[in-house]
Amino acid sequence: MKTATFPRAAWIPAVLALAALLLPLGAPARAEALAPKKPRTIVVLTFDDGDATHLAVARMLQKHGMRGTFYVNSATLGDEEKLTTRQLAAIAEAGHEIGGHTLNHTRLTELLPDQQRTQICDDRRALMKMGHRVTTLAYPFGSVDADAKRTAKSCGYNAARVVGGIRQWNCPACPPAESLPPADRWGVRSPGSFTEETQVRQMKQLVLNAEKTGGLIPLVFHRVCAGCGWYSNSPEDVEEFLGWLASRKSRGTVVKTMAEAIGGPLRPMPKG
Ligand SMILES: [Zn+2]
């Protein structure tokens, strides 16, 4: 005998519609947990030596919604072909990080510990007096020893970048990215400094390599101007690279400052 039942085909969509209304409360977190975990890659764009071309670089970065890390030698600000303190302030106000790079760009491994202390601490102190939030350091020439690392720590830094240690043509056995947190925060690794011979495809390859494992990949730029020295890259090449890098966001690759990537508070200067 046929009973008058509510047709199944009619109530299923009604239940689904009701579920759709209620589910969003808890569903996104669950969906995220179920999705395959993508390795997260953080690219840090570092620009060393307080070069005068970095004012234009900061604007290029902003155009792409990126913030860079500018490692400056406080005692050389205002010198020929260097940023002025006012230009540095403009870069900081736009949201970029200002980091220390010693007073005079001296090779720390050739200094006595108290000279290292002057170069690292007094530089940080000078930049902080200018109002900058200085939490990371880059060793000039990437040259560092155990004393310099200890000094960087005692001067109130949270981390310091070296040059090298990440996989590229001259170090095929190196890891493709720095770990997060870094294995040694007083020796945060990077590929070698870019030179005028570095091609955009090589810059891209470093990021692609890092994306395979995820982690931190600091890139080291110096001057940004056409044909202006060994440690320089043309504005056209940097622009092309930044445009491509922005598109990697869809792969989970993001650009941060070193301070953002490392984290940690602004530590006060030591007394004396
Ligand atoms: Zn330098």
Short mmCIF file of C-alpha atoms and ligand atoms in Angstrom, two decimals:
data_model
loop_
_atom_site.label_atom_id
_atom_site.label_comp_id
_atom_site.label_asym_id
_atom_site.label_seq_id
_atom_site.Cartn_x
_atom_site.Cartn_y
_atom_site.Cartn_z
CA MET A 1 0.00 0.00 0.00
CA LYS A 2 1.24 3.38 -0.90
CA THR A 3 1.60 5.80 2.01
CA ALA A 4 1.70 9.52 1.63
CA THR A 5 5.31 10.21 2.54
CA PHE A 6 7.12 13.48 2.05
CA PRO A 7 9.23 12.81 -1.10
CA ARG A 8 12.85 12.12 -0.14
CA ALA A 9 14.09 14.16 -3.12
CA ALA A 10 12.45 17.24 -1.66
CA TRP A 11 13.83 17.21 1.91
CA ILE A 12 17.48 16.46 1.07
CA PRO A 13 18.10 19.88 -0.51
CA ALA A 14 16.32 21.49 2.45
CA VAL A 15 18.66 19.76 4.94
CA LEU A 16 21.70 20.70 2.85
CA ALA A 17 20.62 24.32 2.73
CA LEU A 18 20.17 24.35 6.52
CA ALA A 19 23.61 22.74 6.97
CA ALA A 20 25.18 25.36 4.72
CA LEU A 21 23.73 28.05 6.97
CA LEU A 22 25.05 26.47 10.17
CA LEU A 23 28.40 25.01 9.03
CA PRO A 24 30.46 28.16 8.41
CA LEU A 25 30.77 28.61 12.18
CA GLY A 26 33.18 25.69 12.61
CA ALA A 27 33.96 24.62 9.07
CA PRO A 28 36.88 26.83 7.93
CA ALA A 29 39.29 25.68 10.64
CA ARG A 30 38.42 22.06 9.90
CA ALA A 31 38.86 22.57 6.15
CA GLU A 32 42.28 24.12 6.74
CA ALA A 33 43.36 21.24 8.94
CA LEU A 34 42.28 18.74 6.30
CA ALA A 35 44.03 20.54 3.41
CA PRO A 36 47.52 19.24 2.55
CA LYS A 37 50.07 21.31 4.43
CA LYS A 38 51.87 23.63 2.02
CA PRO A 39 55.41 24.56 3.05
CA ARG A 40 55.40 28.26 3.82
CA THR A 41 58.20 30.30 2.31
CA ILE A 42 59.18 33.68 3.67
CA VAL A 43 61.36 35.83 1.44
CA VAL A 44 63.28 38.66 3.12
CA LEU A 45 64.58 41.32 0.75
CA THR A 46 67.69 42.89 2.28
CA PHE A 47 69.50 45.94 0.89
CA ASP A 48 72.93 46.59 2.37
CA ASP A 49 75.15 49.61 2.96
CA GLY A 50 72.65 52.50 2.98
CA ASP A 51 73.13 53.25 -0.69
CA ALA A 52 71.45 56.41 -2.03
CA THR A 53 69.59 54.29 -4.61
CA HIS A 54 67.64 52.62 -1.79
CA LEU A 55 65.15 55.47 -1.54
CA ALA A 56 63.86 54.54 -5.01
CA VAL A 57 64.06 50.84 -4.07
CA ALA A 58 61.77 51.43 -1.09
CA ARG A 59 59.18 52.97 -3.43
CA MET A 60 59.47 50.04 -5.85
CA LEU A 61 58.82 47.63 -2.99
CA GLN A 62 55.80 49.63 -1.81
CA LYS A 63 54.32 49.52 -5.31
CA HIS A 64 54.26 45.73 -4.94
CA GLY A 65 52.93 45.87 -1.37
CA MET A 66 56.28 44.69 0.00
CA ARG A 67 58.51 45.85 2.82
CA GLY A 68 62.28 45.45 2.77
CA THR A 69 65.09 45.38 5.29
CA PHE A 70 67.74 48.08 4.89
CA TYR A 71 71.05 47.43 6.63
CA VAL A 72 72.87 50.74 7.06
CA ASN A 73 76.20 51.93 8.45
CA SER A 74 75.10 54.79 10.68
CA ALA A 75 78.47 56.63 10.57
CA THR A 76 78.37 56.87 6.76
CA LEU A 77 74.87 58.32 6.41
CA GLY A 78 75.05 61.56 4.44
CA ASP A 79 78.30 60.59 2.71
CA GLU A 80 78.57 60.70 -1.08
CA GLU A 81 76.27 58.10 -2.71
CA LYS A 82 74.80 57.21 0.69
CA LEU A 83 71.36 57.87 2.12
CA THR A 84 70.91 60.90 4.34
CA THR A 85 69.36 60.50 7.78
CA ARG A 86 66.25 62.22 6.42
CA GLN A 87 65.96 59.77 3.52
CA LEU A 88 66.44 56.89 5.94
CA ALA A 89 63.62 58.28 8.08
CA ALA A 90 61.35 58.40 5.00
CA ILE A 91 62.13 54.74 4.26
CA ALA A 92 61.33 53.77 7.86
CA GLU A 93 58.12 55.78 7.86
CA ALA A 94 56.94 53.80 4.82
CA GLY A 95 57.11 50.67 6.97
CA HIS A 96 60.47 49.20 5.98
CA GLU A 97 62.91 47.81 8.52
CA ILE A 98 66.13 49.62 9.35
CA GLY A 99 68.82 47.26 10.58
CA GLY A 100 72.38 47.72 11.78
CA HIS A 101 75.48 47.02 9.66
CA THR A 102 78.17 48.47 12.01
CA LEU A 103 79.32 52.09 12.20
CA ASN A 104 81.83 52.01 9.33
CA HIS A 105 81.39 48.70 7.51
CA THR A 106 84.43 47.15 9.16
CA ARG A 107 85.45 43.51 8.94
CA LEU A 108 84.56 42.37 12.46
CA THR A 109 86.85 39.34 12.45
CA GLU A 110 89.86 41.68 12.26
CA LEU A 111 88.83 43.60 15.38
CA LEU A 112 89.39 43.05 19.08
CA PRO A 113 86.22 42.31 21.08
CA ASP A 114 85.97 45.87 22.49
CA GLN A 115 86.35 47.31 18.97
CA GLN A 116 83.63 44.95 17.78
CA ARG A 117 81.48 46.24 20.59
CA THR A 118 81.97 49.85 19.47
CA GLN A 119 81.16 49.01 15.85
CA ILE A 120 78.04 46.98 16.63
CA CYS A 121 76.64 48.64 19.79
CA ASP A 122 77.36 52.27 18.90
CA ASP A 123 75.85 51.75 15.45
CA ARG A 124 72.65 50.34 16.93
CA ARG A 125 72.58 53.10 19.55
CA ALA A 126 72.94 55.80 16.84
CA LEU A 127 70.13 54.31 14.71
CA MET A 128 67.85 53.98 17.75
CA LYS A 129 68.55 57.62 18.66
CA MET A 130 67.25 58.50 15.17
CA GLY A 131 64.03 56.78 16.22
CA HIS A 132 64.47 53.48 14.39
CA ARG A 133 63.33 50.13 15.76
CA VAL A 134 66.60 48.23 15.34
CA THR A 135 66.34 44.51 16.09
CA THR A 136 68.42 42.77 13.40
CA LEU A 137 71.99 43.14 12.20
CA ALA A 138 73.95 42.17 9.08
CA TYR A 139 77.68 41.53 9.51
CA PRO A 140 79.73 43.52 6.95
CA PHE A 141 81.14 41.17 4.26
CA GLY A 142 79.19 38.45 6.10
CA SER A 143 82.36 38.13 8.13
CA VAL A 144 81.77 36.81 11.63
CA ASP A 145 83.34 34.85 14.50
CA ALA A 146 82.14 33.66 17.89
CA ASP A 147 83.10 36.99 19.55
CA ALA A 148 81.10 39.01 17.02
CA LYS A 149 78.06 36.79 17.55
CA ARG A 150 78.29 37.24 21.31
CA THR A 151 78.66 40.99 20.84
CA ALA A 152 75.61 41.16 18.55
CA LYS A 153 73.59 39.46 21.27
CA SER A 154 74.92 41.70 24.04
CA CYS A 155 74.14 44.85 21.99
CA GLY A 156 70.46 43.90 22.16
CA TYR A 157 69.87 42.43 18.71
CA ASN A 158 67.47 39.55 18.12
CA ALA A 159 69.26 38.05 15.11
CA ALA A 160 72.07 38.71 12.64
CA ARG A 161 72.46 37.81 8.96
CA VAL A 162 75.58 36.39 7.36
CA VAL A 163 76.15 35.93 3.61
CA GLY A 164 76.15 32.40 2.23
CA GLY A 165 75.10 28.98 3.48
CA ILE A 166 72.05 28.58 1.22
CA ARG A 167 72.05 26.32 -1.85
CA GLN A 168 73.25 27.82 -5.12
CA TRP A 169 75.89 27.08 -7.76
CA ASN A 170 78.79 27.44 -5.29
CA CYS A 171 77.17 25.38 -2.54
CA PRO A 172 75.10 22.52 -4.00
CA ALA A 173 75.05 20.71 -0.63
CA CYS A 174 73.67 23.73 1.27
CA PRO A 175 69.99 23.69 2.31
CA PRO A 176 67.60 25.53 -0.07
CA ALA A 177 66.25 27.71 2.76
CA GLU A 178 67.06 28.79 6.29
CA SER A 179 64.90 27.09 8.92
CA LEU A 180 62.37 29.05 10.96
CA PRO A 181 63.34 29.80 13.63
CA PRO A 182 66.89 29.86 12.20
CA ALA A 183 69.28 27.11 13.30
CA ASP A 184 71.57 29.88 14.57
CA ARG A 185 69.89 33.26 14.95
CA TRP A 186 73.37 34.86 15.17
CA GLY A 187 74.22 33.46 11.76
CA VAL A 188 71.05 33.66 9.64
CA ARG A 189 72.06 32.24 6.26
CA SER A 190 71.39 33.59 2.78
CA PRO A 191 72.55 32.92 -0.77
CA GLY A 192 75.58 34.98 -1.83
CA SER A 193 75.16 38.69 -2.57
CA PHE A 194 73.67 39.41 -5.98
CA THR A 195 76.13 40.91 -8.45
CA GLU A 196 75.74 42.68 -11.78
CA GLU A 197 76.03 39.23 -13.38
CA THR A 198 73.06 37.77 -11.43
CA GLN A 199 70.18 37.19 -13.81
CA VAL A 200 66.51 37.51 -12.89
CA ARG A 201 65.99 33.79 -13.61
CA GLN A 202 68.67 33.00 -11.00
CA MET A 203 66.90 35.16 -8.42
CA LYS A 204 63.65 33.33 -9.21
CA GLN A 205 65.38 29.93 -8.97
CA LEU A 206 66.49 30.66 -5.39
CA VAL A 207 62.86 31.27 -4.41
CA LEU A 208 61.66 28.19 -6.31
CA ASN A 209 64.27 26.08 -4.52
CA ALA A 210 63.16 27.44 -1.14
CA GLU A 211 59.50 26.72 -1.95
CA LYS A 212 60.27 22.99 -2.15
CA THR A 213 60.99 22.81 1.60
CA GLY A 214 59.58 26.11 2.82
CA GLY A 215 61.44 28.27 5.33
CA LEU A 216 63.25 31.56 5.27
CA ILE A 217 65.14 32.86 2.24
CA PRO A 218 66.90 36.20 2.77
CA LEU A 219 68.16 37.74 -0.48
CA VAL A 220 71.09 40.17 -0.43
CA PHE A 221 71.04 43.22 -2.70
CA HIS A 222 73.37 46.21 -2.70
CA ARG A 223 73.10 49.07 -5.19
CA VAL A 224 70.12 49.24 -7.53
CA CYS A 225 71.22 51.14 -10.61
CA ALA A 226 72.26 50.14 -14.14
CA GLY A 227 75.94 49.26 -14.54
CA CYS A 228 77.04 50.91 -11.30
CA GLY A 229 79.46 48.36 -9.94
CA TRP A 230 79.94 44.67 -9.23
CA TYR A 231 77.42 44.60 -6.39
CA SER A 232 74.57 46.18 -8.32
CA ASN A 233 71.41 45.16 -10.12
CA SER A 234 69.47 47.24 -12.62
CA PRO A 235 66.12 48.74 -11.57
CA GLU A 236 64.54 46.89 -14.54
CA ASP A 237 65.76 43.52 -13.27
CA VAL A 238 64.70 44.23 -9.68
CA GLU A 239 61.29 45.40 -10.91
CA GLU A 240 60.84 42.24 -13.00
CA PHE A 241 61.82 40.05 -10.06
CA LEU A 242 59.48 41.83 -7.63
CA GLY A 243 56.56 41.49 -10.08
CA TRP A 244 57.19 37.75 -10.33
CA LEU A 245 57.72 37.41 -6.57
CA ALA A 246 54.36 39.10 -5.88
CA SER A 247 52.68 36.41 -8.02
CA ARG A 248 54.14 33.64 -5.79
CA LYS A 249 51.71 34.65 -3.05
CA SER A 250 49.30 32.17 -4.64
CA ARG A 251 51.86 29.46 -3.72
CA GLY A 252 52.03 30.62 -0.10
CA THR A 253 55.26 32.58 -0.59
CA VAL A 254 55.27 35.90 1.20
CA VAL A 255 57.71 38.80 1.64
CA LYS A 256 58.45 39.97 5.18
CA THR A 257 61.10 42.08 6.86
CA MET A 258 63.79 40.23 8.79
CA ALA A 259 62.34 41.61 12.05
CA GLU A 260 58.90 40.21 11.17
CA ALA A 261 60.35 36.85 10.16
CA ILE A 262 62.45 36.51 13.32
CA GLY A 263 60.02 38.10 15.80
CA GLY A 264 60.96 39.15 19.31
CA PRO A 265 60.76 42.39 21.26
CA LEU A 266 62.74 45.59 20.86
CA ARG A 267 65.50 45.06 23.43
CA PRO A 268 66.95 48.10 25.18
CA MET A 269 70.57 49.15 24.64
CA PRO A 270 72.93 47.77 27.28
CA LYS A 271 74.16 50.34 29.80
CA GLY A 272 77.51 52.01 29.24
ZN ZN B 1 77.73 45.70 3.47
#
